[in-house]
Amino acid sequence: MSDYTEYLQDVFELFGPITARRMFGGHGIYHDGVMFALVADETLYLKADAQTVGDFEREGLGPFEYDKGGRVVRMSYYQAPEVLFEDRELAADWARRSLEAAWRAKARP
């Protein structure tokens, strides 16, 4: 893990244990084997869906996007609010909601 992903262990301390796996030049962040966040360029993005995307948008936070052959691809992960890094309870709440969004995505046929 990078120093940043190790730091996330502290950020999500109240949420529970997390693991990081390398992927696409960044890291997937997992809890109980489910990816609920990703790290790209030392920036944390949390899983979002129709039930939670409004929370991110109200905070003015955008989605993770990358260029694929000249085409912009938008993923269902949104930048985490900065306040998460100062408030462990808030971090746990956002992580829980992101994990729930990941579970809902996995449950879709």
Short mmCIF file of N, CA, C and O in Angstrom, two decimals:
data_model
loop_
_atom_site.label_atom_id
_atom_site.label_comp_id
_atom_site.label_asym_id
_atom_site.label_seq_id
_atom_site.Cartn_x
_atom_site.Cartn_y
_atom_site.Cartn_z
N MET A 1 0.85 -1.19 0.00
CA MET A 1 0.00 0.00 0.00
C MET A 1 0.89 1.25 0.00
O MET A 1 1.99 1.23 0.54
N SER A 2 0.36 2.31 -0.57
CA SER A 2 1.06 3.58 -0.56
C SER A 2 0.88 4.23 0.81
O SER A 2 0.05 3.79 1.62
N ASP A 3 1.64 5.27 1.07
CA ASP A 3 1.48 6.00 2.34
C ASP A 3 0.05 6.52 2.46
O ASP A 3 -0.54 6.50 3.54
N TYR A 4 -0.52 6.97 1.34
CA TYR A 4 -1.88 7.51 1.35
C TYR A 4 -2.90 6.43 1.72
O TYR A 4 -3.77 6.66 2.56
N THR A 5 -2.79 5.26 1.11
CA THR A 5 -3.77 4.21 1.42
C THR A 5 -3.58 3.70 2.84
O THR A 5 -4.55 3.32 3.49
N GLU A 6 -2.35 3.71 3.35
CA GLU A 6 -2.13 3.35 4.75
C GLU A 6 -2.79 4.38 5.67
O GLU A 6 -3.37 4.03 6.70
N TYR A 7 -2.70 5.64 5.31
CA TYR A 7 -3.34 6.71 6.07
C TYR A 7 -4.86 6.50 6.13
O TYR A 7 -5.50 6.79 7.15
N LEU A 8 -5.43 5.96 5.07
CA LEU A 8 -6.88 5.71 5.06
C LEU A 8 -7.30 4.71 6.12
O LEU A 8 -8.45 4.72 6.57
N GLN A 9 -6.38 3.85 6.56
CA GLN A 9 -6.68 2.93 7.67
C GLN A 9 -7.11 3.74 8.90
O GLN A 9 -8.06 3.37 9.58
N ASP A 10 -6.41 4.85 9.16
CA ASP A 10 -6.75 5.71 10.28
C ASP A 10 -8.05 6.47 10.03
O ASP A 10 -8.89 6.59 10.92
N VAL A 11 -8.20 6.98 8.82
CA VAL A 11 -9.41 7.75 8.47
C VAL A 11 -10.66 6.90 8.70
O VAL A 11 -11.65 7.36 9.27
N PHE A 12 -10.60 5.62 8.30
CA PHE A 12 -11.78 4.75 8.40
C PHE A 12 -11.74 3.83 9.63
O PHE A 12 -12.43 2.82 9.67
N GLU A 13 -10.98 4.22 10.62
CA GLU A 13 -10.82 3.42 11.83
C GLU A 13 -12.16 3.02 12.46
O GLU A 13 -12.36 1.88 12.85
N LEU A 14 -13.10 3.95 12.56
CA LEU A 14 -14.40 3.65 13.17
C LEU A 14 -15.31 2.84 12.26
O LEU A 14 -16.27 2.23 12.72
N PHE A 15 -15.02 2.84 10.98
CA PHE A 15 -15.79 2.07 10.00
C PHE A 15 -15.42 0.59 10.07
O PHE A 15 -16.26 -0.29 9.95
N GLY A 16 -14.15 0.33 10.24
CA GLY A 16 -13.67 -1.04 10.30
C GLY A 16 -12.48 -1.24 9.40
O GLY A 16 -12.04 -0.31 8.72
N PRO A 17 -11.96 -2.45 9.38
CA PRO A 17 -10.74 -2.70 8.60
C PRO A 17 -10.97 -2.57 7.10
O PRO A 17 -12.02 -2.97 6.59
N ILE A 18 -9.99 -1.98 6.44
CA ILE A 18 -10.03 -1.85 4.99
C ILE A 18 -8.76 -2.46 4.40
O ILE A 18 -7.74 -2.58 5.09
N THR A 19 -8.84 -2.83 3.15
CA THR A 19 -7.67 -3.29 2.42
C THR A 19 -7.60 -2.52 1.11
O THR A 19 -8.62 -2.01 0.62
N ALA A 20 -6.41 -2.45 0.56
CA ALA A 20 -6.21 -1.75 -0.71
C ALA A 20 -5.58 -2.72 -1.70
O ALA A 20 -4.69 -3.48 -1.34
N ARG A 21 -6.09 -2.70 -2.92
CA ARG A 21 -5.53 -3.51 -4.00
C ARG A 21 -5.21 -2.60 -5.17
O ARG A 21 -6.03 -1.76 -5.55
N ARG A 22 -4.04 -2.83 -5.74
CA ARG A 22 -3.63 -2.04 -6.91
C ARG A 22 -4.58 -2.30 -8.08
O ARG A 22 -4.96 -3.43 -8.32
N MET A 23 -4.92 -1.22 -8.78
CA MET A 23 -5.74 -1.34 -9.97
C MET A 23 -5.60 -0.09 -10.81
O MET A 23 -5.65 1.02 -10.30
N PHE A 24 -5.38 -0.26 -12.10
CA PHE A 24 -5.37 0.85 -13.06
C PHE A 24 -4.52 2.04 -12.61
O PHE A 24 -4.93 3.18 -12.74
N GLY A 25 -3.39 1.81 -12.02
CA GLY A 25 -2.52 2.89 -11.58
C GLY A 25 -2.94 3.51 -10.26
O GLY A 25 -2.30 4.44 -9.78
N GLY A 26 -4.00 3.02 -9.66
CA GLY A 26 -4.46 3.51 -8.37
C GLY A 26 -4.68 2.34 -7.44
O GLY A 26 -4.01 1.32 -7.55
N HIS A 27 -5.65 2.48 -6.54
CA HIS A 27 -5.98 1.41 -5.61
C HIS A 27 -7.50 1.32 -5.45
O HIS A 27 -8.17 2.35 -5.38
N GLY A 28 -8.00 0.11 -5.37
CA GLY A 28 -9.37 -0.13 -4.95
C GLY A 28 -9.34 -0.28 -3.43
O GLY A 28 -8.43 -0.91 -2.89
N ILE A 29 -10.30 0.30 -2.73
CA ILE A 29 -10.38 0.22 -1.27
C ILE A 29 -11.57 -0.67 -0.94
O ILE A 29 -12.70 -0.42 -1.37
N TYR A 30 -11.30 -1.71 -0.14
CA TYR A 30 -12.28 -2.76 0.15
C TYR A 30 -12.57 -2.88 1.63
O TYR A 30 -11.70 -2.65 2.47
N HIS A 31 -13.78 -3.29 1.92
CA HIS A 31 -14.20 -3.67 3.27
C HIS A 31 -14.98 -4.97 3.12
O HIS A 31 -15.92 -5.05 2.32
N ASP A 32 -14.57 -5.99 3.85
CA ASP A 32 -15.22 -7.32 3.75
C ASP A 32 -15.30 -7.80 2.30
O ASP A 32 -16.31 -8.36 1.88
N GLY A 33 -14.26 -7.54 1.53
CA GLY A 33 -14.19 -8.03 0.16
C GLY A 33 -14.98 -7.24 -0.87
O GLY A 33 -15.04 -7.62 -2.03
N VAL A 34 -15.60 -6.14 -0.46
CA VAL A 34 -16.41 -5.31 -1.37
C VAL A 34 -15.71 -3.96 -1.57
O VAL A 34 -15.39 -3.26 -0.60
N MET A 35 -15.51 -3.60 -2.83
CA MET A 35 -14.88 -2.32 -3.13
C MET A 35 -15.89 -1.19 -2.96
O MET A 35 -16.92 -1.16 -3.63
N PHE A 36 -15.57 -0.28 -2.05
CA PHE A 36 -16.47 0.85 -1.78
C PHE A 36 -15.82 2.20 -2.09
O PHE A 36 -16.47 3.24 -2.02
N ALA A 37 -14.54 2.17 -2.43
CA ALA A 37 -13.83 3.41 -2.72
C ALA A 37 -12.66 3.12 -3.64
O ALA A 37 -12.27 1.96 -3.82
N LEU A 38 -12.13 4.17 -4.23
CA LEU A 38 -10.91 4.03 -5.01
C LEU A 38 -10.03 5.25 -4.78
O LEU A 38 -10.51 6.31 -4.39
N VAL A 39 -8.75 5.05 -4.99
CA VAL A 39 -7.78 6.12 -4.86
C VAL A 39 -7.08 6.27 -6.22
O VAL A 39 -6.58 5.29 -6.77
N ALA A 40 -7.09 7.48 -6.73
CA ALA A 40 -6.39 7.80 -7.97
C ALA A 40 -5.69 9.14 -7.77
O ALA A 40 -6.31 10.10 -7.29
N ASP A 41 -4.42 9.19 -8.08
CA ASP A 41 -3.64 10.42 -7.92
C ASP A 41 -3.78 11.01 -6.52
O ASP A 41 -4.01 12.21 -6.36
N GLU A 42 -3.69 10.12 -5.52
CA GLU A 42 -3.76 10.53 -4.11
C GLU A 42 -5.06 11.26 -3.77
O GLU A 42 -5.10 12.12 -2.90
N THR A 43 -6.13 10.91 -4.47
CA THR A 43 -7.46 11.46 -4.21
C THR A 43 -8.40 10.30 -3.93
O THR A 43 -8.39 9.30 -4.65
N LEU A 44 -9.22 10.44 -2.90
CA LEU A 44 -10.17 9.40 -2.51
C LEU A 44 -11.51 9.66 -3.17
O LEU A 44 -12.04 10.77 -3.13
N TYR A 45 -12.05 8.60 -3.76
CA TYR A 45 -13.39 8.63 -4.36
C TYR A 45 -14.21 7.54 -3.71
O TYR A 45 -13.73 6.42 -3.50
N LEU A 46 -15.47 7.83 -3.42
CA LEU A 46 -16.38 6.88 -2.78
C LEU A 46 -17.47 6.44 -3.75
O LEU A 46 -17.93 7.24 -4.58
N LYS A 47 -17.90 5.20 -3.63
CA LYS A 47 -18.95 4.64 -4.49
C LYS A 47 -20.25 5.42 -4.28
O LYS A 47 -20.63 5.74 -3.15
N ALA A 48 -20.90 5.72 -5.37
CA ALA A 48 -22.19 6.43 -5.33
C ALA A 48 -23.18 5.72 -6.23
O ALA A 48 -22.80 4.98 -7.13
N ASP A 49 -24.45 5.92 -5.95
CA ASP A 49 -25.52 5.40 -6.81
C ASP A 49 -26.66 6.40 -6.77
O ASP A 49 -26.53 7.49 -6.20
N ALA A 50 -27.78 6.04 -7.36
CA ALA A 50 -28.92 6.96 -7.45
C ALA A 50 -29.37 7.44 -6.07
O ALA A 50 -29.85 8.57 -5.94
N GLN A 51 -29.21 6.61 -5.05
CA GLN A 51 -29.65 6.99 -3.71
C GLN A 51 -28.68 7.93 -3.01
O GLN A 51 -29.06 8.62 -2.07
N THR A 52 -27.41 7.95 -3.42
CA THR A 52 -26.42 8.74 -2.69
C THR A 52 -25.74 9.83 -3.51
O THR A 52 -25.09 10.70 -2.92
N VAL A 53 -25.88 9.82 -4.83
CA VAL A 53 -25.16 10.78 -5.65
C VAL A 53 -25.51 12.22 -5.28
O VAL A 53 -24.66 13.12 -5.34
N GLY A 54 -26.73 12.46 -4.86
CA GLY A 54 -27.14 13.80 -4.45
C GLY A 54 -26.33 14.34 -3.28
O GLY A 54 -26.08 15.54 -3.19
N ASP A 55 -25.92 13.45 -2.37
CA ASP A 55 -25.10 13.87 -1.24
C ASP A 55 -23.78 14.47 -1.72
O ASP A 55 -23.31 15.47 -1.20
N PHE A 56 -23.18 13.83 -2.72
CA PHE A 56 -21.93 14.32 -3.28
C PHE A 56 -22.15 15.63 -4.04
O PHE A 56 -21.38 16.57 -3.91
N GLU A 57 -23.20 15.66 -4.84
CA GLU A 57 -23.48 16.85 -5.64
C GLU A 57 -23.77 18.06 -4.76
O GLU A 57 -23.34 19.18 -5.09
N ARG A 58 -24.48 17.86 -3.65
CA ARG A 58 -24.75 18.98 -2.73
C ARG A 58 -23.47 19.54 -2.14
O ARG A 58 -23.41 20.72 -1.78
N GLU A 59 -22.45 18.71 -2.03
CA GLU A 59 -21.15 19.15 -1.52
C GLU A 59 -20.27 19.72 -2.64
O GLU A 59 -19.14 20.13 -2.39
N GLY A 60 -20.77 19.72 -3.88
CA GLY A 60 -20.01 20.22 -5.00
C GLY A 60 -18.89 19.30 -5.45
O GLY A 60 -17.90 19.73 -6.04
N LEU A 61 -19.06 17.99 -5.18
CA LEU A 61 -18.03 17.00 -5.48
C LEU A 61 -18.34 16.29 -6.79
O LEU A 61 -19.48 15.89 -7.04
N GLY A 62 -17.33 16.10 -7.60
CA GLY A 62 -17.52 15.50 -8.91
C GLY A 62 -17.12 14.04 -8.96
O GLY A 62 -16.47 13.51 -8.05
N PRO A 63 -17.47 13.40 -10.06
CA PRO A 63 -17.18 11.98 -10.24
C PRO A 63 -15.74 11.74 -10.70
O PRO A 63 -15.08 12.65 -11.22
N PHE A 64 -15.30 10.53 -10.51
CA PHE A 64 -14.01 10.10 -11.04
C PHE A 64 -14.18 9.90 -12.54
O PHE A 64 -15.09 9.21 -12.99
N GLU A 65 -13.32 10.52 -13.32
CA GLU A 65 -13.34 10.40 -14.77
C GLU A 65 -11.93 10.13 -15.26
O GLU A 65 -10.95 10.56 -14.65
N TYR A 66 -11.85 9.42 -16.36
CA TYR A 66 -10.55 9.20 -16.99
C TYR A 66 -10.72 9.15 -18.50
O TYR A 66 -11.82 8.95 -19.01
N ASP A 67 -9.60 9.37 -19.18
CA ASP A 67 -9.59 9.39 -20.64
C ASP A 67 -9.29 7.99 -21.15
O ASP A 67 -8.29 7.38 -20.76
N LYS A 68 -10.15 7.49 -22.02
CA LYS A 68 -9.94 6.17 -22.63
C LYS A 68 -9.98 6.36 -24.14
O LYS A 68 -11.05 6.47 -24.73
N GLY A 69 -8.81 6.46 -24.73
CA GLY A 69 -8.72 6.62 -26.18
C GLY A 69 -9.40 7.86 -26.70
O GLY A 69 -10.07 7.82 -27.73
N GLY A 70 -9.27 8.98 -25.98
CA GLY A 70 -9.89 10.22 -26.42
C GLY A 70 -11.33 10.40 -25.99
O GLY A 70 -11.96 11.39 -26.31
N ARG A 71 -11.86 9.43 -25.26
CA ARG A 71 -13.24 9.49 -24.76
C ARG A 71 -13.20 9.54 -23.24
O ARG A 71 -12.49 8.78 -22.60
N VAL A 72 -13.96 10.45 -22.64
CA VAL A 72 -14.01 10.57 -21.19
C VAL A 72 -14.98 9.53 -20.63
O VAL A 72 -16.13 9.46 -21.05
N VAL A 73 -14.47 8.73 -19.71
CA VAL A 73 -15.29 7.71 -19.05
C VAL A 73 -15.54 8.17 -17.62
O VAL A 73 -14.60 8.52 -16.90
N ARG A 74 -16.79 8.20 -17.24
CA ARG A 74 -17.20 8.61 -15.89
C ARG A 74 -17.60 7.36 -15.11
O ARG A 74 -18.41 6.57 -15.59
N MET A 75 -17.03 7.21 -13.93
CA MET A 75 -17.36 6.06 -13.09
C MET A 75 -18.29 6.49 -11.96
O MET A 75 -18.47 7.68 -11.69
N SER A 76 -18.88 5.52 -11.29
CA SER A 76 -19.84 5.81 -10.22
C SER A 76 -19.14 5.98 -8.87
O SER A 76 -19.62 5.51 -7.84
N TYR A 77 -18.01 6.65 -8.90
CA TYR A 77 -17.27 7.01 -7.69
C TYR A 77 -17.10 8.52 -7.70
O TYR A 77 -16.75 9.10 -8.73
N TYR A 78 -17.37 9.15 -6.55
CA TYR A 78 -17.30 10.60 -6.44
C TYR A 78 -16.26 10.99 -5.40
O TYR A 78 -16.05 10.27 -4.42
N GLN A 79 -15.65 12.14 -5.63
CA GLN A 79 -14.62 12.61 -4.71
C GLN A 79 -15.17 12.72 -3.30
O GLN A 79 -16.29 13.20 -3.09
N ALA A 80 -14.39 12.26 -2.35
CA ALA A 80 -14.80 12.29 -0.94
C ALA A 80 -14.67 13.71 -0.40
O ALA A 80 -13.75 14.44 -0.76
N PRO A 81 -15.60 14.11 0.48
CA PRO A 81 -15.50 15.44 1.07
C PRO A 81 -14.27 15.55 1.98
O PRO A 81 -13.93 14.59 2.68
N GLU A 82 -13.63 16.69 1.96
CA GLU A 82 -12.41 16.90 2.76
C GLU A 82 -12.65 16.73 4.26
O GLU A 82 -11.76 16.31 4.99
N VAL A 83 -13.85 17.04 4.72
CA VAL A 83 -14.14 16.97 6.15
C VAL A 83 -13.97 15.54 6.70
O VAL A 83 -13.74 15.35 7.88
N LEU A 84 -14.07 14.56 5.83
CA LEU A 84 -13.86 13.16 6.22
C LEU A 84 -12.52 12.95 6.90
O LEU A 84 -12.40 12.12 7.81
N PHE A 85 -11.52 13.67 6.46
CA PHE A 85 -10.17 13.47 6.96
C PHE A 85 -9.95 14.09 8.33
O PHE A 85 -8.92 13.87 8.95
N GLU A 86 -10.95 14.84 8.79
CA GLU A 86 -10.85 15.48 10.11
C GLU A 86 -11.84 14.90 11.10
O GLU A 86 -11.73 15.17 12.30
N ASP A 87 -12.82 14.15 10.65
CA ASP A 87 -13.89 13.65 11.52
C ASP A 87 -14.10 12.16 11.26
O ASP A 87 -14.70 11.78 10.26
N ARG A 88 -13.60 11.32 12.15
CA ARG A 88 -13.65 9.86 11.97
C ARG A 88 -15.08 9.33 11.95
O ARG A 88 -15.39 8.38 11.23
N GLU A 89 -15.98 9.93 12.73
CA GLU A 89 -17.38 9.49 12.72
C GLU A 89 -18.04 9.79 11.39
O GLU A 89 -18.77 8.97 10.84
N LEU A 90 -17.76 10.96 10.86
CA LEU A 90 -18.30 11.33 9.55
C LEU A 90 -17.70 10.42 8.47
O LEU A 90 -18.41 9.99 7.56
N ALA A 91 -16.42 10.12 8.58
CA ALA A 91 -15.77 9.22 7.62
C ALA A 91 -16.45 7.86 7.64
O ALA A 91 -16.71 7.26 6.59
N ALA A 92 -16.76 7.34 8.83
CA ALA A 92 -17.42 6.04 8.95
C ALA A 92 -18.81 6.08 8.33
O ALA A 92 -19.22 5.13 7.65
N ASP A 93 -19.53 7.19 8.52
CA ASP A 93 -20.87 7.32 7.94
C ASP A 93 -20.81 7.33 6.41
O ASP A 93 -21.57 6.61 5.75
N TRP A 94 -19.92 8.13 5.83
CA TRP A 94 -19.79 8.17 4.37
C TRP A 94 -19.35 6.81 3.84
O TRP A 94 -19.83 6.36 2.80
N ALA A 95 -18.45 6.15 4.54
CA ALA A 95 -17.97 4.83 4.10
C ALA A 95 -19.11 3.82 4.13
O ALA A 95 -19.26 3.03 3.19
N ARG A 96 -19.94 3.83 5.16
CA ARG A 96 -21.08 2.92 5.25
C ARG A 96 -22.04 3.12 4.08
O ARG A 96 -22.50 2.18 3.46
N ARG A 97 -22.33 4.39 3.79
CA ARG A 97 -23.25 4.68 2.68
C ARG A 97 -22.65 4.25 1.34
O ARG A 97 -23.36 3.75 0.46
N SER A 98 -21.35 4.41 1.20
CA SER A 98 -20.68 3.97 -0.04
C SER A 98 -20.66 2.46 -0.14
O SER A 98 -20.84 1.90 -1.22
N LEU A 99 -20.45 1.78 0.97
CA LEU A 99 -20.48 0.32 0.98
C LEU A 99 -21.89 -0.17 0.62
O LEU A 99 -22.04 -1.12 -0.16
N GLU A 100 -22.91 0.48 1.16
CA GLU A 100 -24.28 0.10 0.82
C GLU A 100 -24.55 0.30 -0.67
O GLU A 100 -25.21 -0.52 -1.31
N ALA A 101 -24.03 1.38 -1.25
CA ALA A 101 -24.17 1.61 -2.70
C ALA A 101 -23.48 0.49 -3.48
O ALA A 101 -24.00 0.01 -4.49
N ALA A 102 -22.31 0.06 -3.00
CA ALA A 102 -21.59 -1.04 -3.67
C ALA A 102 -22.39 -2.33 -3.57
O ALA A 102 -22.45 -3.09 -4.54
N TRP A 103 -23.00 -2.60 -2.43
CA TRP A 103 -23.83 -3.81 -2.27
C TRP A 103 -25.01 -3.76 -3.23
O TRP A 103 -25.36 -4.75 -3.85
N ARG A 104 -25.66 -2.58 -3.32
CA ARG A 104 -26.80 -2.46 -4.24
C ARG A 104 -26.35 -2.71 -5.67
O ARG A 104 -27.07 -3.37 -6.44
N ALA A 105 -25.20 -2.21 -6.05
CA ALA A 105 -24.69 -2.42 -7.41
C ALA A 105 -24.41 -3.89 -7.67
O ALA A 105 -24.69 -4.40 -8.76
N LYS A 106 -23.91 -4.58 -6.67
CA LYS A 106 -23.61 -6.01 -6.83
C LYS A 106 -24.90 -6.83 -6.94
O LYS A 106 -24.93 -7.87 -7.58
N ALA A 107 -25.97 -6.35 -6.29
CA ALA A 107 -27.23 -7.09 -6.26
C ALA A 107 -28.02 -6.96 -7.55
O ALA A 107 -28.91 -7.75 -7.82
N ARG A 108 -27.68 -5.95 -8.37
CA ARG A 108 -28.39 -5.78 -9.64
C ARG A 108 -28.05 -6.92 -10.58
O ARG A 108 -26.90 -7.33 -10.68
N PRO A 109 -29.07 -7.41 -11.30
CA PRO A 109 -28.82 -8.52 -12.24
C PRO A 109 -27.99 -8.10 -13.43
O PRO A 109 -27.87 -7.02 -13.80
#
